[in-house]
Amino acid sequence: MSHTTSADAVKFAYWVPNVSGGLVVSTIEQRTDWSLDYNQRLAKAAENAGFEYALSQIRFTAGYGAEYQHESVSFSQALLQATTKLKVLAAILPGPWHPAVVAKQIATIDHITNGRIAINVVSGWFKGEFTAIGEPWLEHDERYRRSEEFIRALKGIWTQDNFTFKGDFYRFHDYTLSPKPVQKPHPEIFQGGSSRAARDMASRVSDWYFTNGNTPANLKAQIDDIREKAAKNGHEVRIGVNAFIIARDTEEEAKAVLDDIIAHAHVEAVNAFGDAVKQAGNASPEGEGNWARSTFEDLVQYNDGFRTNLIGTPQQIAERIVELKAVGVDLVLAGFLHFIEEVEYFGKKVLPLVRELESRRQKAVA
Ligand SMILES: Cc1cc2nc3c(=O)[nH]c(=O)nc-3n(C[C@H](O)[C@H](O)[C@H](O)COP(=O)(O)O)c2cc1C
């Protein structure tokens, strides 16, 4: 992978399957497992294949095809113990987590792993889960107001001594965290969401913005909006997009896998998931949240990953990844049907082509 400089290289993350049922709500066979053993083997395979990040998921309760779920921070720590290069993103949900606890936990993991932990702040879409654990369910934009305070508090704790903060949701008085994290200025902070509130938050405080799968044109509109606002705020934010990748030697094979996944969709679970997320998404005042325009087929993959269309031959996929980079995407977050074997195939067949195309482009520009 010596074809290109790292600044220009698209980065890759994969979804950690720490939740049962895989990444598609379908009864098709998925050679993927939510166990620790499978996940540790996957993490090693992924770092060897060229993946830089792994994204864990947080769910506190079952729902929509995800019967069992391992907790994200402790599971991330277990993956870090099994690897040497991979950075693992622990998903964090404000509400159940308090920023003081997260700051302390993550600082400790940062020391144990010499700077390989990061977090993904998610703002919540699953009302049933909040109700089940007795957490108040805030309305859409209030969830983001809380997440923004959460991130500001975290950054303050991680970078300042005698930190004082007077927010509507969180308060700190002359608080000094010791030790501070190893990573400077602090572990990277990712966030997920597409609504206006999500984009506005990204343009003010997040290091990375993760969004659902989409077409290059739709992604460009979101990215331009965020980067324009971020520039006004003097803030820089990088962009990650979800994609469910189906790479096969022929396009026919890849498309047949997609057809099979959809033909075996768990219809009841997909429809129930659709109802829940559309309520959460439409609740954003402008109606532009994740899933606001998702079809039944889109919803078979939790985060609209088919829409990004990384489905085809290694060459087709590599070309589309370079197109994503051209509209401003910095990172592709990948889901797979059979994780370990497909991560290996991706590393061998797709990634070298991406690097080659990137390097050709760079030469053309130079
Ligand atoms: C890549 C990505 C990962 C996410 N991971 C989680 C998660 O692990 N747990 C969770 O409850 N929500 C997760 N979310 C949901 C978001 O935090 C957010 O609630 C959702 O995208 C709706 O936001 P919006 O209305 O701003 O579009 C994730 C979203 C994205 C894009």
PDB file of C-alpha atoms in Angstrom, residues 100-270:
ATOM      1  CA  ALA A 100     -17.377  12.328  34.033  1.00  0.00           C
ATOM      2  CA  VAL A 101     -17.616   8.522  33.801  1.00  0.00           C
ATOM      3  CA  VAL A 102     -16.793   8.496  30.086  1.00  0.00           C
ATOM      4  CA  ALA A 103     -13.853  10.885  30.517  1.00  0.00           C
ATOM      5  CA  LYS A 104     -12.372   8.690  33.240  1.00  0.00           C
ATOM      6  CA  GLN A 105     -13.026   5.329  31.521  1.00  0.00           C
ATOM      7  CA  ILE A 106     -11.662   6.430  28.175  1.00  0.00           C
ATOM      8  CA  ALA A 107      -8.592   8.105  29.707  1.00  0.00           C
ATOM      9  CA  THR A 108      -7.756   4.820  31.423  1.00  0.00           C
ATOM     10  CA  ILE A 109      -8.250   2.783  28.242  1.00  0.00           C
ATOM     11  CA  ASP A 110      -6.144   5.335  26.366  1.00  0.00           C
ATOM     12  CA  HIS A 111      -3.285   4.646  28.798  1.00  0.00           C
ATOM     13  CA  ILE A 112      -3.709   0.872  28.724  1.00  0.00           C
ATOM     14  CA  THR A 113      -3.654   0.810  24.910  1.00  0.00           C
ATOM     15  CA  ASN A 114      -1.207   3.648  24.311  1.00  0.00           C
ATOM     16  CA  GLY A 115      -3.690   5.852  22.467  1.00  0.00           C
ATOM     17  CA  ARG A 116      -5.908   3.528  20.436  1.00  0.00           C
ATOM     18  CA  ILE A 117      -9.358   4.362  21.808  1.00  0.00           C
ATOM     19  CA  ALA A 118     -11.849   6.869  20.377  1.00  0.00           C
ATOM     20  CA  ILE A 119     -15.574   7.432  20.929  1.00  0.00           C
ATOM     21  CA  ASN A 120     -18.706   7.699  18.811  1.00  0.00           C
ATOM     22  CA  VAL A 121     -21.307   9.876  20.521  1.00  0.00           C
ATOM     23  CA  VAL A 122     -24.753   8.689  19.445  1.00  0.00           C
ATOM     24  CA  SER A 123     -27.783  10.734  20.336  1.00  0.00           C
ATOM     25  CA  GLY A 124     -30.484   8.046  20.488  1.00  0.00           C
ATOM     26  CA  TRP A 125     -33.261   6.912  18.154  1.00  0.00           C
ATOM     27  CA  PHE A 126     -34.738   4.019  20.113  1.00  0.00           C
ATOM     28  CA  LYS A 127     -37.378   5.389  22.465  1.00  0.00           C
ATOM     29  CA  GLY A 128     -38.315   1.906  23.742  1.00  0.00           C
ATOM     30  CA  GLU A 129     -34.785   1.436  25.024  1.00  0.00           C
ATOM     31  CA  PHE A 130     -34.832   4.705  26.980  1.00  0.00           C
ATOM     32  CA  THR A 131     -38.231   3.882  28.468  1.00  0.00           C
ATOM     33  CA  ALA A 132     -37.081   0.367  29.402  1.00  0.00           C
ATOM     34  CA  ILE A 133     -34.135   1.651  31.443  1.00  0.00           C
ATOM     35  CA  GLY A 134     -36.013   4.581  32.975  1.00  0.00           C
ATOM     36  CA  GLU A 135     -34.166   7.321  31.111  1.00  0.00           C
ATOM     37  CA  PRO A 136     -36.181  10.372  30.060  1.00  0.00           C
ATOM     38  CA  TRP A 137     -36.681  10.499  26.265  1.00  0.00           C
ATOM     39  CA  LEU A 138     -35.890  14.006  25.064  1.00  0.00           C
ATOM     40  CA  GLU A 139     -37.285  15.412  21.839  1.00  0.00           C
ATOM     41  CA  HIS A 140     -35.017  15.298  18.785  1.00  0.00           C
ATOM     42  CA  ASP A 141     -33.188  18.608  18.913  1.00  0.00           C
ATOM     43  CA  GLU A 142     -32.935  18.483  22.699  1.00  0.00           C
ATOM     44  CA  ARG A 143     -31.068  15.187  22.337  1.00  0.00           C
ATOM     45  CA  TYR A 144     -28.488  17.020  20.235  1.00  0.00           C
ATOM     46  CA  ARG A 145     -28.319  19.970  22.643  1.00  0.00           C
ATOM     47  CA  ARG A 146     -27.462  17.451  25.340  1.00  0.00           C
ATOM     48  CA  SER A 147     -24.917  15.660  23.118  1.00  0.00           C
ATOM     49  CA  GLU A 148     -23.193  18.944  22.320  1.00  0.00           C
ATOM     50  CA  GLU A 149     -22.893  19.825  26.003  1.00  0.00           C
ATOM     51  CA  PHE A 150     -21.659  16.278  26.584  1.00  0.00           C
ATOM     52  CA  ILE A 151     -18.875  16.730  24.022  1.00  0.00           C
ATOM     53  CA  ARG A 152     -17.929  20.199  25.296  1.00  0.00           C
ATOM     54  CA  ALA A 153     -17.731  18.837  28.837  1.00  0.00           C
ATOM     55  CA  LEU A 154     -15.593  15.882  27.727  1.00  0.00           C
ATOM     56  CA  LYS A 155     -13.176  18.108  25.850  1.00  0.00           C
ATOM     57  CA  GLY A 156     -12.918  20.422  28.854  1.00  0.00           C
ATOM     58  CA  ILE A 157     -12.210  17.567  31.263  1.00  0.00           C
ATOM     59  CA  TRP A 158      -9.664  15.977  28.922  1.00  0.00           C
ATOM     60  CA  THR A 159      -7.709  19.161  28.228  1.00  0.00           C
ATOM     61  CA  GLN A 160      -8.013  21.470  31.255  1.00  0.00           C
ATOM     62  CA  ASP A 161      -7.248  21.435  34.937  1.00  0.00           C
ATOM     63  CA  ASN A 162      -9.754  23.003  37.351  1.00  0.00           C
ATOM     64  CA  PHE A 163     -12.510  22.613  34.797  1.00  0.00           C
ATOM     65  CA  THR A 164     -15.744  24.462  35.493  1.00  0.00           C
ATOM     66  CA  PHE A 165     -18.831  24.139  33.312  1.00  0.00           C
ATOM     67  CA  LYS A 166     -22.362  25.374  33.826  1.00  0.00           C
ATOM     68  CA  GLY A 167     -24.683  23.742  31.300  1.00  0.00           C
ATOM     69  CA  ASP A 168     -28.379  22.885  31.240  1.00  0.00           C
ATOM     70  CA  PHE A 169     -27.581  19.152  31.393  1.00  0.00           C
ATOM     71  CA  TYR A 170     -24.144  18.937  33.028  1.00  0.00           C
ATOM     72  CA  ARG A 171     -22.208  20.881  35.644  1.00  0.00           C
ATOM     73  CA  PHE A 172     -18.563  20.651  36.725  1.00  0.00           C
ATOM     74  CA  HIS A 173     -16.853  22.581  39.523  1.00  0.00           C
ATOM     75  CA  ASP A 174     -13.103  23.044  39.582  1.00  0.00           C
ATOM     76  CA  TYR A 175     -12.643  19.449  38.379  1.00  0.00           C
ATOM     77  CA  THR A 176      -9.208  18.045  37.484  1.00  0.00           C
ATOM     78  CA  LEU A 177      -8.926  14.667  35.791  1.00  0.00           C
ATOM     79  CA  SER A 178      -5.624  12.863  36.372  1.00  0.00           C
ATOM     80  CA  PRO A 179      -4.163  11.312  34.398  1.00  0.00           C
ATOM     81  CA  LYS A 180      -5.284  13.053  31.233  1.00  0.00           C
ATOM     82  CA  PRO A 181      -5.527  10.848  28.108  1.00  0.00           C
ATOM     83  CA  VAL A 182      -2.352   9.948  26.205  1.00  0.00           C
ATOM     84  CA  GLN A 183      -3.705  11.238  22.867  1.00  0.00           C
ATOM     85  CA  LYS A 184      -3.424  14.998  22.399  1.00  0.00           C
ATOM     86  CA  PRO A 185      -5.406  17.118  22.454  1.00  0.00           C
ATOM     87  CA  HIS A 186      -7.760  14.217  23.331  1.00  0.00           C
ATOM     88  CA  PRO A 187      -9.110  10.921  21.912  1.00  0.00           C
ATOM     89  CA  GLU A 188     -10.998  11.509  18.673  1.00  0.00           C
ATOM     90  CA  ILE A 189     -14.706  12.263  18.997  1.00  0.00           C
ATOM     91  CA  PHE A 190     -16.997  10.879  16.296  1.00  0.00           C
ATOM     92  CA  GLN A 191     -20.767  11.380  16.119  1.00  0.00           C
ATOM     93  CA  GLY A 192     -23.599   9.745  14.157  1.00  0.00           C
ATOM     94  CA  GLY A 193     -26.687  11.373  12.573  1.00  0.00           C
ATOM     95  CA  SER A 194     -27.838  13.303   9.481  1.00  0.00           C
ATOM     96  CA  SER A 195     -30.446  15.806  10.649  1.00  0.00           C
ATOM     97  CA  ARG A 196     -29.803  19.542  10.689  1.00  0.00           C
ATOM     98  CA  ALA A 197     -29.166  19.388  14.445  1.00  0.00           C
ATOM     99  CA  ALA A 198     -26.598  16.616  13.850  1.00  0.00           C
ATOM    100  CA  ARG A 199     -24.841  18.588  11.112  1.00  0.00           C
ATOM    101  CA  ASP A 200     -24.828  21.774  13.186  1.00  0.00           C
ATOM    102  CA  MET A 201     -23.318  19.941  16.129  1.00  0.00           C
ATOM    103  CA  ALA A 202     -20.632  18.453  13.860  1.00  0.00           C
ATOM    104  CA  SER A 203     -19.811  21.887  12.516  1.00  0.00           C
ATOM    105  CA  ARG A 204     -19.149  23.121  16.063  1.00  0.00           C
ATOM    106  CA  VAL A 205     -17.642  20.353  18.172  1.00  0.00           C
ATOM    107  CA  SER A 206     -17.108  16.903  16.601  1.00  0.00           C
ATOM    108  CA  ASP A 207     -13.856  15.694  15.050  1.00  0.00           C
ATOM    109  CA  TRP A 208     -15.743  13.295  12.776  1.00  0.00           C
ATOM    110  CA  TYR A 209     -19.293  13.113  11.402  1.00  0.00           C
ATOM    111  CA  PHE A 210     -20.730   9.702  10.526  1.00  0.00           C
ATOM    112  CA  THR A 211     -23.729   9.520   8.282  1.00  0.00           C
ATOM    113  CA  ASN A 212     -25.960   6.814   6.834  1.00  0.00           C
ATOM    114  CA  GLY A 213     -25.345   5.371   3.386  1.00  0.00           C
ATOM    115  CA  ASN A 214     -26.297   7.600   0.462  1.00  0.00           C
ATOM    116  CA  THR A 215     -25.528   8.555  -3.138  1.00  0.00           C
ATOM    117  CA  PRO A 216     -22.490  10.758  -3.870  1.00  0.00           C
ATOM    118  CA  ALA A 217     -24.804  13.662  -4.827  1.00  0.00           C
ATOM    119  CA  ASN A 218     -26.800  13.504  -1.594  1.00  0.00           C
ATOM    120  CA  LEU A 219     -23.639  13.107   0.445  1.00  0.00           C
ATOM    121  CA  LYS A 220     -22.101  16.115  -1.268  1.00  0.00           C
ATOM    122  CA  ALA A 221     -25.058  18.307  -0.242  1.00  0.00           C
ATOM    123  CA  GLN A 222     -24.664  17.261   3.407  1.00  0.00           C
ATOM    124  CA  ILE A 223     -20.892  17.603   3.393  1.00  0.00           C
ATOM    125  CA  ASP A 224     -20.932  21.036   1.734  1.00  0.00           C
ATOM    126  CA  ASP A 225     -23.453  22.229   4.313  1.00  0.00           C
ATOM    127  CA  ILE A 226     -21.337  20.971   7.230  1.00  0.00           C
ATOM    128  CA  ARG A 227     -18.034  22.251   5.886  1.00  0.00           C
ATOM    129  CA  GLU A 228     -19.479  25.685   5.103  1.00  0.00           C
ATOM    130  CA  LYS A 229     -20.849  26.009   8.631  1.00  0.00           C
ATOM    131  CA  ALA A 230     -17.676  24.562  10.171  1.00  0.00           C
ATOM    132  CA  ALA A 231     -15.528  27.099   8.312  1.00  0.00           C
ATOM    133  CA  LYS A 232     -17.632  29.910   9.801  1.00  0.00           C
ATOM    134  CA  ASN A 233     -17.049  28.407  13.249  1.00  0.00           C
ATOM    135  CA  GLY A 234     -13.316  27.999  12.641  1.00  0.00           C
ATOM    136  CA  HIS A 235     -13.771  24.250  13.124  1.00  0.00           C
ATOM    137  CA  GLU A 236     -12.626  21.298  11.016  1.00  0.00           C
ATOM    138  CA  VAL A 237     -14.634  18.112  10.729  1.00  0.00           C
ATOM    139  CA  ARG A 238     -13.978  14.923   8.808  1.00  0.00           C
ATOM    140  CA  ILE A 239     -16.653  12.770   7.225  1.00  0.00           C
ATOM    141  CA  GLY A 240     -17.384   9.039   7.407  1.00  0.00           C
ATOM    142  CA  VAL A 241     -20.123   7.289   5.433  1.00  0.00           C
ATOM    143  CA  ASN A 242     -21.742   3.921   5.993  1.00  0.00           C
ATOM    144  CA  ALA A 243     -21.688   1.297   3.230  1.00  0.00           C
ATOM    145  CA  PHE A 244     -22.738  -2.337   3.182  1.00  0.00           C
ATOM    146  CA  ILE A 245     -20.057  -3.790   0.938  1.00  0.00           C
ATOM    147  CA  ILE A 246     -20.732  -6.796  -1.284  1.00  0.00           C
ATOM    148  CA  ALA A 247     -17.571  -7.429  -3.318  1.00  0.00           C
ATOM    149  CA  ARG A 248     -17.553 -10.509  -5.538  1.00  0.00           C
ATOM    150  CA  ASP A 249     -15.530 -11.601  -8.566  1.00  0.00           C
ATOM    151  CA  THR A 250     -18.455 -10.754 -10.872  1.00  0.00           C
ATOM    152  CA  GLU A 251     -21.128  -8.059 -10.718  1.00  0.00           C
ATOM    153  CA  GLU A 252     -23.853 -10.701 -11.213  1.00  0.00           C
ATOM    154  CA  GLU A 253     -22.715 -12.583  -8.118  1.00  0.00           C
ATOM    155  CA  ALA A 254     -22.664  -9.424  -6.009  1.00  0.00           C
ATOM    156  CA  LYS A 255     -26.123  -8.345  -7.151  1.00  0.00           C
ATOM    157  CA  ALA A 256     -27.489 -11.831  -6.558  1.00  0.00           C
ATOM    158  CA  VAL A 257     -26.304 -11.637  -2.932  1.00  0.00           C
ATOM    159  CA  LEU A 258     -28.106  -8.316  -2.485  1.00  0.00           C
ATOM    160  CA  ASP A 259     -31.294  -9.757  -4.045  1.00  0.00           C
ATOM    161  CA  ASP A 260     -31.058 -12.745  -1.726  1.00  0.00           C
ATOM    162  CA  ILE A 261     -30.642 -10.563   1.376  1.00  0.00           C
ATOM    163  CA  ILE A 262     -33.741  -8.573   0.430  1.00  0.00           C
ATOM    164  CA  ALA A 263     -35.763 -11.626  -0.628  1.00  0.00           C
ATOM    165  CA  HIS A 264     -35.114 -13.092   2.846  1.00  0.00           C
ATOM    166  CA  ALA A 265     -35.769  -9.825   4.711  1.00  0.00           C
ATOM    167  CA  HIS A 266     -37.388 -10.306   8.092  1.00  0.00           C
ATOM    168  CA  VAL A 267     -40.434  -8.277   7.040  1.00  0.00           C
ATOM    169  CA  GLU A 268     -41.976  -7.731  10.473  1.00  0.00           C
ATOM    170  CA  ALA A 269     -38.688  -6.678  12.060  1.00  0.00           C
ATOM    171  CA  VAL A 270     -37.825  -4.359   9.149  1.00  0.00           C
TER     172      VAL A 270
END
